[in-house]
Coordinates of N, CA and C in Angstrom, one line a residue:
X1 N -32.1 5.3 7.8 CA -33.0 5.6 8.8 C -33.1 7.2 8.9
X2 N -34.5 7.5 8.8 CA -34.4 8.9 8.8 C -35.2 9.3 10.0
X3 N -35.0 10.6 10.3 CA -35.5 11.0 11.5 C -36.2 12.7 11.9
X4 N -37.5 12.7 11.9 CA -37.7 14.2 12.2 C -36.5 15.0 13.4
X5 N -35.9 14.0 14.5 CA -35.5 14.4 15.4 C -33.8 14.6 14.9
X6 N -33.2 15.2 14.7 CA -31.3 15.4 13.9 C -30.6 15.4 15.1
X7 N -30.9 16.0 16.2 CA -29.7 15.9 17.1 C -29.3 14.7 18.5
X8 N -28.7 15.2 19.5 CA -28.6 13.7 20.1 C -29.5 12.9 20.5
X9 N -29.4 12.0 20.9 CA -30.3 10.6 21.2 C -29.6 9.3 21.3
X10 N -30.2 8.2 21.9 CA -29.6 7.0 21.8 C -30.6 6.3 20.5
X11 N -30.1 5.4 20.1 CA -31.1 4.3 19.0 C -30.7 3.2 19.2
X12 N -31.6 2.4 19.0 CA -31.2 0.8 19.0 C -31.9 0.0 17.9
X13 N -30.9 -0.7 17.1 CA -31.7 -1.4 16.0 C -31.1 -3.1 15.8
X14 N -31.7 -4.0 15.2 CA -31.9 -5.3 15.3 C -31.9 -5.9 13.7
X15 N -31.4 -7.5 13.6 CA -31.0 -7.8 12.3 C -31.3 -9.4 12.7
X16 N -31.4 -10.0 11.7 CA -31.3 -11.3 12.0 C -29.8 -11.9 11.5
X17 N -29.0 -12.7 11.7 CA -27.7 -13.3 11.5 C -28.3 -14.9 11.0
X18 N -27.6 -14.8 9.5 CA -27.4 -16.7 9.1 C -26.8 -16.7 10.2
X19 N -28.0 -18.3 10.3 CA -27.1 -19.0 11.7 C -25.2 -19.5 11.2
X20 N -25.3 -20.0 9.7 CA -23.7 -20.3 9.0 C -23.1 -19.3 9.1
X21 N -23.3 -18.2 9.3 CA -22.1 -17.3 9.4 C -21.9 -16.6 10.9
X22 N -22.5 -16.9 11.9 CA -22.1 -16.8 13.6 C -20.7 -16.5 13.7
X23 N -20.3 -17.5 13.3 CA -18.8 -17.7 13.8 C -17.8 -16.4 13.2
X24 N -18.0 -16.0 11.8 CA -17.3 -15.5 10.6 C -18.0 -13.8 10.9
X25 N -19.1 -13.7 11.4 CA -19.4 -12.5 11.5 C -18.6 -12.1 12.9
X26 N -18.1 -13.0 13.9 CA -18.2 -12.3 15.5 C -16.2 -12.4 15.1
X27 N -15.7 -12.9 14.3 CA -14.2 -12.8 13.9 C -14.1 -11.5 13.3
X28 N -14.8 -11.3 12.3 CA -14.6 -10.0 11.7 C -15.0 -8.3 12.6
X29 N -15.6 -8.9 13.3 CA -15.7 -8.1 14.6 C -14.7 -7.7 15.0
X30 N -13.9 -9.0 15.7 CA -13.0 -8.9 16.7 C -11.7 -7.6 15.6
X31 N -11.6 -7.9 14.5 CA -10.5 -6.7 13.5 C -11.2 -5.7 12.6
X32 N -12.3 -5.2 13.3 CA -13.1 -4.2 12.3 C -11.6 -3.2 11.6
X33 N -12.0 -3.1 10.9 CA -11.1 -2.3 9.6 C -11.1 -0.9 10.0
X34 N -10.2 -0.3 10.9 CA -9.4 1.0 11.3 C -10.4 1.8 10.2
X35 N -10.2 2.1 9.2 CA -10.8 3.0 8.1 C -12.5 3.2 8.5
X36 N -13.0 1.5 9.1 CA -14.8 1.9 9.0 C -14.9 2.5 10.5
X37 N -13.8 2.1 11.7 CA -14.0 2.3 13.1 C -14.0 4.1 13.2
X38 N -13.1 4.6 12.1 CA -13.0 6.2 12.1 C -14.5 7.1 11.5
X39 N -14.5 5.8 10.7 CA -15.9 6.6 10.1 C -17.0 6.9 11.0
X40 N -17.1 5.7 11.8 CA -18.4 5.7 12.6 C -18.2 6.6 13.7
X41 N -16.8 6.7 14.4 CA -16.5 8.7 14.9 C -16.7 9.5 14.7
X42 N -16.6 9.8 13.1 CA -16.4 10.9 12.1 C -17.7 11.4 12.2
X43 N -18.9 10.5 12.2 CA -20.5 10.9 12.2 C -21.3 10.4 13.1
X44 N -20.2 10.9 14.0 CA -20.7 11.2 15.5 C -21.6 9.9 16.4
X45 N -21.3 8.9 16.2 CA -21.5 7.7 16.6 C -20.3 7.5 18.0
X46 N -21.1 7.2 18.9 CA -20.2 6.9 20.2 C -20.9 5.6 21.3
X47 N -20.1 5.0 21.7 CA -20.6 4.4 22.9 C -21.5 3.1 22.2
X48 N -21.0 2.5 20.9 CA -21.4 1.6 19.8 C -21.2 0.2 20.5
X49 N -22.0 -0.4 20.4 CA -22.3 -1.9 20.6 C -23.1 -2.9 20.0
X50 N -22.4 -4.1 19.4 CA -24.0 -5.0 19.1 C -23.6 -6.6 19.6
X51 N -24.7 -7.0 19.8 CA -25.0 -7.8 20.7 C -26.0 -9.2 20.1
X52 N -25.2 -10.6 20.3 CA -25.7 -11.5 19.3 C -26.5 -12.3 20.8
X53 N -27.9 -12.7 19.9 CA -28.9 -13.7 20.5 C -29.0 -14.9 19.8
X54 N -29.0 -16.1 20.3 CA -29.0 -16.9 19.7 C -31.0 -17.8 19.9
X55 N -31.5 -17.3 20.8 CA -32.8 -17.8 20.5 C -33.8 -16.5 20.0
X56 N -35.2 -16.8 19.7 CA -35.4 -18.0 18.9 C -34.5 -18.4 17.6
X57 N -34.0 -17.2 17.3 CA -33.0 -17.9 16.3 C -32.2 -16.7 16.1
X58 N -30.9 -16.8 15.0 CA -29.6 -16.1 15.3 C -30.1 -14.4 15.4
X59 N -29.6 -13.2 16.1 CA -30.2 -12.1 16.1 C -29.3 -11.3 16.5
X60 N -29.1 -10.3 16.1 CA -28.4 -9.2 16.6 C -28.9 -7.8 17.0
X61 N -28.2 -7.1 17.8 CA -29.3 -5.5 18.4 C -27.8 -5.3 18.8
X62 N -28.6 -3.8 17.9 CA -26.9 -3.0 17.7 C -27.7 -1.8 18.8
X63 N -26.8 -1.0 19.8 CA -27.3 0.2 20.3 C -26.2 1.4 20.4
X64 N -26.1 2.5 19.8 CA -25.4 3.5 20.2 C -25.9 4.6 20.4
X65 N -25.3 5.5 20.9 CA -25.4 7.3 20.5 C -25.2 8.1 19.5
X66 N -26.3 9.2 19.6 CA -25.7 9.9 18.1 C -25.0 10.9 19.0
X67 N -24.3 11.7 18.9 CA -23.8 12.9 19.7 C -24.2 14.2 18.6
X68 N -24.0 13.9 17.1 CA -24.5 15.2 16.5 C -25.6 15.8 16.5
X69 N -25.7 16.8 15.4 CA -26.9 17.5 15.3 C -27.5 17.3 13.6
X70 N -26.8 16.4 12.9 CA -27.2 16.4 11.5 C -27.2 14.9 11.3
X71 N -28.5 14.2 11.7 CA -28.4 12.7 11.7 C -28.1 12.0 10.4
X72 N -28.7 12.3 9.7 CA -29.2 12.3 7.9 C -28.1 12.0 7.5
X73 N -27.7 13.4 7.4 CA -26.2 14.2 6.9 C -25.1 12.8 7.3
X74 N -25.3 12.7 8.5 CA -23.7 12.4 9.0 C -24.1 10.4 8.5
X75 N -25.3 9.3 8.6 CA -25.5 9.0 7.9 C -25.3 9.2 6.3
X76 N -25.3 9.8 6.0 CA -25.2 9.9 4.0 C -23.6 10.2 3.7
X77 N -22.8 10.8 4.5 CA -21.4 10.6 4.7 C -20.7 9.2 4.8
X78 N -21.0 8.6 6.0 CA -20.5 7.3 6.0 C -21.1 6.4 5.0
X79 N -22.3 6.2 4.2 CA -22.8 5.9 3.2 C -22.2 5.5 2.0
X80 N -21.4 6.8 1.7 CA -20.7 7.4 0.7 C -19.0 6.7 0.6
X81 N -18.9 6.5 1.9 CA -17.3 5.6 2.4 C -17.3 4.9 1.9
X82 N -16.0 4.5 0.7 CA -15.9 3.2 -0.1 C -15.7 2.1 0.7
X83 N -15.0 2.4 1.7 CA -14.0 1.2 2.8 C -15.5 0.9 3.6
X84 N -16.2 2.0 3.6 CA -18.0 1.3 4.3 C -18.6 0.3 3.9
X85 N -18.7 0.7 2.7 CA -19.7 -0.2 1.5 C -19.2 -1.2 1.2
X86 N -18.0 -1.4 1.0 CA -16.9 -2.6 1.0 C -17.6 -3.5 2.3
X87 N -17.2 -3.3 3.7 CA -17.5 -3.6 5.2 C -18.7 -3.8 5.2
X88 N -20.2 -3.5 4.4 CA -21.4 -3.9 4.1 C -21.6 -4.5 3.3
X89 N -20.8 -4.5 2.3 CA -21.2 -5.9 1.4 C -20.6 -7.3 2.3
X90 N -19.8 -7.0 2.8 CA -19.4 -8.4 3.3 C -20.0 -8.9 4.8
X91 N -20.5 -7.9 5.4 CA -21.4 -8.1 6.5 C -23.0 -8.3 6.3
X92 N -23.2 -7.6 5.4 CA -24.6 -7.9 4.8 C -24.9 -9.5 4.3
X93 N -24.0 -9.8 3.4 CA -24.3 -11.1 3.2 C -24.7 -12.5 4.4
X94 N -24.2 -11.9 6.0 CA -24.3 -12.4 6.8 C -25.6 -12.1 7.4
X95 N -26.3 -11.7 7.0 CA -27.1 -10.8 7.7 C -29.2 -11.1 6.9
X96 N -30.2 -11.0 7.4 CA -30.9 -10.9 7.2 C -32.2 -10.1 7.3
X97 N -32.2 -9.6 6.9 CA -33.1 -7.8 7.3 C -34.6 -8.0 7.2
X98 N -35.2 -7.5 8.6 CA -36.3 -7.6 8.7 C -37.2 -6.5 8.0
X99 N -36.7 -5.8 7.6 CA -37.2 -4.6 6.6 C -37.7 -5.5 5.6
X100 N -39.0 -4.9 5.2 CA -39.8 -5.5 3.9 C -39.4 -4.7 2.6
X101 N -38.4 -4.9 1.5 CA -38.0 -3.9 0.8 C -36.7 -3.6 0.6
X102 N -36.2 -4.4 1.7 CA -34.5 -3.8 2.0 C -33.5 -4.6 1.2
X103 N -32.7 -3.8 0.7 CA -32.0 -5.0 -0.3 C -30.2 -4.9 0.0
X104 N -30.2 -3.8 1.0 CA -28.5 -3.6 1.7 C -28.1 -2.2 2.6
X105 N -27.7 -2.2 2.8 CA -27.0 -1.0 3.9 C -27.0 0.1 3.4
X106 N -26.5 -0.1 2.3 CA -26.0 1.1 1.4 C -27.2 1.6 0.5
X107 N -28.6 0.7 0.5 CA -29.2 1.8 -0.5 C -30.8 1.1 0.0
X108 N -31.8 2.0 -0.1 CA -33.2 1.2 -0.3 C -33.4 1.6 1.3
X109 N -34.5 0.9 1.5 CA -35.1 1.2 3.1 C -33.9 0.7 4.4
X110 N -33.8 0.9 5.4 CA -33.2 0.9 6.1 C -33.4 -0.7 6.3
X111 N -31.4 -1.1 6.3 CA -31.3 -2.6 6.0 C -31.7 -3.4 7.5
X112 N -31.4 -2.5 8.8 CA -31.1 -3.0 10.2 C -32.7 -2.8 10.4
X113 N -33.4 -3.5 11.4 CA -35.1 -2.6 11.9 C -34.6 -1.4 13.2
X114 N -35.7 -0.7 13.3 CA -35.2 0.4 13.8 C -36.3 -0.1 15.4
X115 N -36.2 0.2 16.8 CA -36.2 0.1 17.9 C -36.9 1.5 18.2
X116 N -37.7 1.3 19.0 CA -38.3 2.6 19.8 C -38.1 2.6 21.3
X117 N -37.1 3.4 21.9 CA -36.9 3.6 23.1 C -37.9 3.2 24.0
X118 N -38.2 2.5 25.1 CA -39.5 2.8 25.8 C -39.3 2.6 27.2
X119 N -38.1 2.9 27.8 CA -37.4 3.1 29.0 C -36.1 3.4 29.2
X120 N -35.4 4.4 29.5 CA -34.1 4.4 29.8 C -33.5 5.1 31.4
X121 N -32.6 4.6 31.8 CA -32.4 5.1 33.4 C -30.9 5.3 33.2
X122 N -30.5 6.6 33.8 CA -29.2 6.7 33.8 C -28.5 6.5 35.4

C-alpha cells in the first residue's frame, strides 16, 4: 500500500477468509509469533485489530494506526522480516484477496484491499 500521505493516520483494510480455514486462522491468532508482534511495533503500527465476518461470506477488516512519518519505509522493513514472510505465507494461504493481480503479502499489489475513511469520531 502506498501512500502520497507518510505520516500519521488510521487505515482500515479487508480480505476475504477460506471459509476451511476460520477455525485455524483465529488459533493462530490467539499465539501470534513474539518476533512478527515486535515487528508490527517496530513500524509504528499501534492500536491493531482484525475483525472476522461471517456473512455474506467469510471476511476479515483489519484497522490500525500508523504513528510514523515514513509509511513506505516502515512497510518495506517489515516486508523484508524473514519471521514476517514466513507468518504470510502461512496466513495467506488462508486468505483471499480482493486485489485483481495480487498474488501475496510479500510482493505484487497490495494483498489486503485498502478502505477509505469516511467518518471518524473521537
Amino acid at each position: 500500500m502506498s501512500s502520497q500521505n507518510q505520516g500519521p493516520r488510521r487505515i482500515g483494510q479487508w480480505i476475504y477468509l477460506r471459509a476451511e480455514c476460520i477455525d485455524e486462522y483465529k488459533e493462530c491468532h490467539v499465539k501470534v509469533w513474539p518476533a512478527v508482534l515486535e515487528q508490527i511495533k517496530d513500524s509504528n503500527i499501534k492500536d491493531y485489530s482484525i475483525y472476522l465476518s461471517l456473512t455474506p461470506r467469510p471476511m476479515l477488516f483489519a484497522s490500525f494506526k500508523y504513528v510514523g512519518n515514513a509509511f513506505d519505509k516502515d512497510m518495506e522493513r517489515m516486508a523484508a522480516n524473514p519471521t514476517v514472510q514466513e507468518w504470510w505465507q502461512m496466513t495467506d494461504r488462508m486468505q483471499e484477496s480482493p486485489v485483481e493481480g495480487a498474488v501475496g503479502s510479500a510482493s505484487g499489489p497490495s494483498w489486503w484491499g485498502n478502505t477509505e475513511e469516511v467518518f471518524y469520531m473521537e
